[in-house]
Amino acid sequence: MFANHYYCLVAGLKEYALDTDVKGFDAPALIAEISEGVSKRDRKRIALLYAYYDIENIINMRAGREQFSVLGNFTREELEEELKTPSRLPAWMKRVIAAFHAANEADAPEEERSEESLERRLLAAYYEECARSRPGFLRAWSAFDRTLRNITAAFAARRLGLSPAEAIIGRGEIETALSRSSAADFGIRSEVDYVDQVIAAMGSDVNLLEKEHRLDTLRWNKAEELACMHYFDLDFLLGYLVRINLIHRWTALDPERGRRMLEELMRSFNESGRSKHDRTDGEETASESESERE
């Protein structure tokens, strides 16, 4: 099945954030605008991207923390209700939560009943769901994001003298190497070309904010790379949204850096395939494509 192309929607994004002052930056509003402008099927795929923040919110709420990300698919009130009586949660999320409650009721081993276990199970299910998703961007991005987070977790565990295996999400050759290898690069340099950049960021003497910025720069560049050569389809929009998420984070952590990231997004946005509006005669019109949405 051919992918939908959102010429009008992408063209409309040009009007957003003409003023690069982060005070006017509204990530949830932009996410809603994009979600409302795509097909029902693609809307579900965007929701899957943001299920990551639902997991964060579930874990924070269960731990009694006030931190709550507005990027999730559910408000705090909705999520509180869903945790009591699940009805709108994705099926994979319901299964994990139900299994976790069953383990607690059966008085399973402590490692299966801990909040850390719930978080790992939810994240593992999330990445598995993304791996089965149709959009190439979402599959590639989730694999990258999981590996990046696993490397940082394994490195942090190693520095604390803990077993990296306790922090690794997923199963595979890279995950096994991260869990068992004593090599400086965990023996994955040939499979993960950015591992040295991650280790350099984690092992540097700079403050925590700078370390986070270096890791998010890797995320930014990867999102840009994966969306390259996509101009009006869902992969383009997903790559755009990942960068919007990063800007949202940094407008809170460091407004000046957030402003620079927003400027970079607008610059790359204007220099990308947006010029592809001058399409060939054989290419479908915006109205033809968008009228075929499900």
XYZ file of C-alpha atoms in Angstrom:
294
model
C 0.000 0.000 0.000
C 1.306 3.399 -0.923
C 2.117 5.864 1.841
C 0.026 8.962 2.266
C 1.618 12.235 1.248
C 0.704 15.340 3.209
C 1.614 18.220 0.935
C -0.801 20.732 2.439
C -0.024 19.741 6.019
C 3.737 19.993 5.571
C 3.384 23.267 3.700
C 1.248 24.598 6.542
C 3.964 23.869 9.088
C 5.966 26.628 7.463
C 3.802 29.159 9.232
C 4.712 27.796 12.660
C 7.458 29.382 14.723
C 8.370 32.210 12.382
C 9.458 33.915 15.593
C 12.180 31.685 17.009
C 11.687 33.014 20.530
C 11.055 29.869 22.565
C 8.511 31.725 24.684
C 6.034 31.187 21.879
C 7.001 27.576 21.229
C 4.118 25.153 21.903
C 5.081 21.531 21.221
C 1.734 19.951 22.286
C -0.177 22.305 19.977
C 2.047 21.418 17.027
C 1.800 17.690 17.772
C -2.002 17.999 17.884
C -2.017 19.947 14.612
C -0.006 17.252 12.852
C -2.005 14.374 14.374
C -5.277 15.918 13.287
C -3.984 16.394 9.754
C -3.050 12.782 9.015
C -5.038 9.621 8.328
C -6.476 7.522 11.149
C -3.849 4.858 10.552
C -0.972 7.343 10.626
C -2.448 9.000 13.710
C -2.053 5.701 15.539
C 1.577 5.558 14.455
C 2.209 9.034 15.806
C 0.506 7.976 19.037
C 2.937 5.053 19.238
C 5.871 7.454 19.049
C 4.434 9.340 22.038
C 3.594 6.226 24.042
C 7.163 6.489 25.314
C 6.111 9.525 27.344
C 3.055 7.655 28.620
C 5.431 5.058 30.051
C 7.492 7.775 31.718
C 4.328 9.255 33.183
C 3.050 5.906 34.450
C 6.316 5.214 36.251
C 6.470 8.714 37.746
C 2.861 8.557 38.918
C 3.320 5.161 40.552
C 6.418 6.502 42.302
C 4.482 9.512 43.581
C 6.567 11.994 41.637
C 5.067 15.262 40.428
C 6.954 15.186 37.129
C 4.536 14.674 34.238
C 5.272 15.061 30.534
C 2.639 16.874 28.475
C 3.917 15.025 25.408
C 2.153 11.795 26.355
C -1.106 10.684 24.750
C -3.016 10.973 28.045
C -3.486 13.762 30.543
C -2.657 13.060 34.181
C -6.360 12.628 35.003
C -6.919 10.289 32.063
C -3.889 8.198 32.947
C -4.937 7.944 36.589
C -8.286 6.566 35.433
C -6.643 4.211 32.936
C -4.433 2.720 35.631
C -7.554 1.943 37.652
C -9.704 0.670 34.791
C -7.763 0.284 31.522
C -9.882 0.940 28.463
C -7.954 3.217 26.103
C -4.405 2.043 26.785
C -2.736 0.179 23.873
C -3.169 -3.591 24.044
C 0.559 -4.205 24.550
C 0.608 -1.801 27.491
C -2.454 -3.422 29.067
C -0.820 -6.845 28.814
C 2.347 -5.717 30.567
C 0.488 -3.977 33.377
C -1.856 -6.966 33.848
C 1.109 -9.372 33.999
C 2.839 -7.114 36.519
C -0.223 -7.065 38.776
C -0.531 -10.846 38.440
C 3.101 -11.262 39.518
C 2.446 -9.136 42.593
C -0.678 -11.097 43.503
C 1.193 -14.375 43.068
C 3.986 -13.115 45.317
C 6.566 -13.627 42.567
C 10.263 -12.930 43.226
C 10.990 -9.341 44.190
C 12.841 -8.602 40.955
C 9.608 -9.334 39.062
C 7.500 -7.125 41.332
C 9.678 -4.021 41.496
C 8.817 -0.746 39.801
C 12.082 -1.078 37.889
C 10.816 -4.376 36.499
C 7.578 -2.721 35.370
C 9.497 0.051 33.642
C 11.782 -2.400 31.833
C 8.830 -4.528 30.739
C 6.901 -1.537 29.432
C 9.925 -0.222 27.544
C 10.716 -3.652 26.100
C 7.113 -4.002 24.898
C 7.191 -0.474 23.514
C 10.319 -1.079 21.441
C 8.952 -4.408 20.217
C 5.757 -2.684 19.098
C 7.764 -0.030 17.264
C 9.839 -2.744 15.576
C 6.621 -4.165 14.130
C 5.366 -0.789 12.946
C 5.125 -0.090 9.229
C 6.865 3.314 8.995
C 10.556 2.776 8.320
C 11.418 5.823 10.380
C 9.684 4.538 13.487
C 11.364 1.134 13.264
C 14.833 2.602 12.709
C 14.394 5.388 15.244
C 13.187 3.091 18.024
C 16.086 0.693 17.412
C 18.536 3.588 17.583
C 16.910 5.079 20.682
C 16.884 1.752 22.513
C 20.541 1.110 21.722
C 21.559 4.626 22.757
C 19.709 4.325 26.057
C 21.156 0.858 26.639
C 24.705 2.074 26.084
C 24.283 4.968 28.507
C 22.655 2.657 31.070
C 25.389 0.021 30.717
C 28.129 2.639 31.012
C 26.522 4.181 34.101
C 26.107 0.748 35.702
C 29.720 -0.129 34.984
C 30.947 3.077 36.646
C 28.874 2.282 39.732
C 30.169 -1.284 39.901
C 26.736 -2.718 39.087
C 25.748 -5.351 36.559
C 24.825 -3.740 33.227
C 22.464 -6.653 32.557
C 20.058 -5.218 35.130
C 19.583 -2.065 33.075
C 19.460 -3.414 29.515
C 16.211 -3.355 27.543
C 15.674 -6.043 24.911
C 17.532 -9.124 23.747
C 19.972 -9.393 20.890
C 23.653 -9.473 20.079
C 24.224 -5.832 21.005
C 22.262 -6.197 24.254
C 24.225 -9.338 25.135
C 27.531 -7.557 24.510
C 26.470 -4.609 26.651
C 25.522 -7.002 29.441
C 28.680 -9.112 29.396
C 31.585 -7.399 27.665
C 34.389 -5.827 29.675
C 35.826 -4.009 26.649
C 35.915 -0.221 26.777
C 33.492 -0.037 23.849
C 31.556 -3.117 25.004
C 32.778 -4.823 21.845
C 30.101 -3.197 19.681
C 32.090 -0.570 17.763
C 31.709 -2.463 14.490
C 27.911 -2.610 14.903
C 27.318 0.802 16.503
C 29.343 3.528 14.855
C 28.410 6.163 17.453
C 29.374 4.165 20.556
C 32.591 6.156 21.038
C 30.633 9.419 20.970
C 28.292 8.109 23.650
C 31.125 6.893 25.854
C 32.974 10.195 25.385
C 29.875 12.113 26.428
C 29.224 9.887 29.435
C 32.821 9.815 30.565
C 33.611 13.500 30.164
C 34.124 15.874 33.077
C 31.513 18.358 31.878
C 28.352 18.922 33.877
C 25.257 16.768 33.549
C 23.442 19.300 31.386
C 26.275 19.305 28.852
C 26.352 15.504 28.789
C 22.629 15.423 28.109
C 23.042 17.971 25.339
C 25.712 15.856 23.635
C 23.463 12.801 23.731
C 20.510 14.776 22.414
C 22.698 16.087 19.604
C 23.176 12.461 18.558
C 19.404 12.000 18.652
C 18.837 15.149 16.626
C 21.327 14.131 13.946
C 19.873 10.622 13.736
C 16.327 11.917 13.341
C 17.517 14.237 10.584
C 19.385 11.398 8.877
C 16.438 8.995 8.989
C 14.042 11.586 7.576
C 16.429 12.526 4.792
C 14.879 12.149 1.331
C 11.401 12.105 2.857
C 9.541 15.319 2.159
C 5.794 14.951 2.539
C 5.155 11.527 4.026
C 4.742 10.200 7.557
C 8.472 9.503 7.918
C 9.158 13.190 7.334
C 6.578 14.166 9.953
C 7.936 11.650 12.484
C 11.465 12.977 12.038
C 10.138 16.502 12.461
C 8.257 15.518 15.625
C 11.288 13.857 17.213
C 13.167 17.120 16.845
C 10.177 19.040 18.192
C 10.309 16.764 21.263
C 13.975 17.585 21.788
C 13.343 21.312 21.467
C 10.502 21.010 23.989
C 12.878 19.368 26.439
C 15.569 21.978 26.041
C 13.276 24.984 26.263
C 12.729 23.815 29.849
C 16.315 22.784 30.621
C 18.116 25.620 28.851
C 15.984 28.187 26.948
C 18.930 29.557 24.986
C 19.869 26.109 23.697
C 16.218 25.434 22.984
C 16.072 28.600 20.896
C 19.132 27.576 18.901
C 17.669 24.123 18.276
C 14.436 25.678 17.071
C 16.371 27.925 14.702
C 18.256 24.879 13.405
C 14.999 23.014 12.824
C 13.529 25.941 10.899
C 16.709 26.289 8.856
C 16.864 22.610 7.913
C 13.133 22.609 7.315
C 13.393 25.422 4.811
C 16.431 23.903 3.093
C 14.943 20.413 2.803
C 12.514 18.972 0.350
C 10.092 21.792 0.930
C 11.316 23.057 -2.427
C 9.786 19.888 -3.844
C 6.564 21.814 -4.282
C 7.806 22.220 -7.845
C 6.801 18.662 -8.602
C 6.910 16.820 -11.844
C 3.791 16.669 -13.981
C 3.265 13.007 -13.155
C 3.124 13.535 -9.402
C -0.225 13.535 -7.688
C -1.743 16.770 -6.466
C -2.105 17.591 -2.806
C -5.866 17.345 -2.948
C -5.727 13.941 -4.655
C -3.363 12.479 -2.088
C -4.968 13.901 0.988
C -8.459 12.969 -0.130
C -7.401 9.324 0.024
C -6.753 9.344 3.744
C -8.386 6.613 5.709
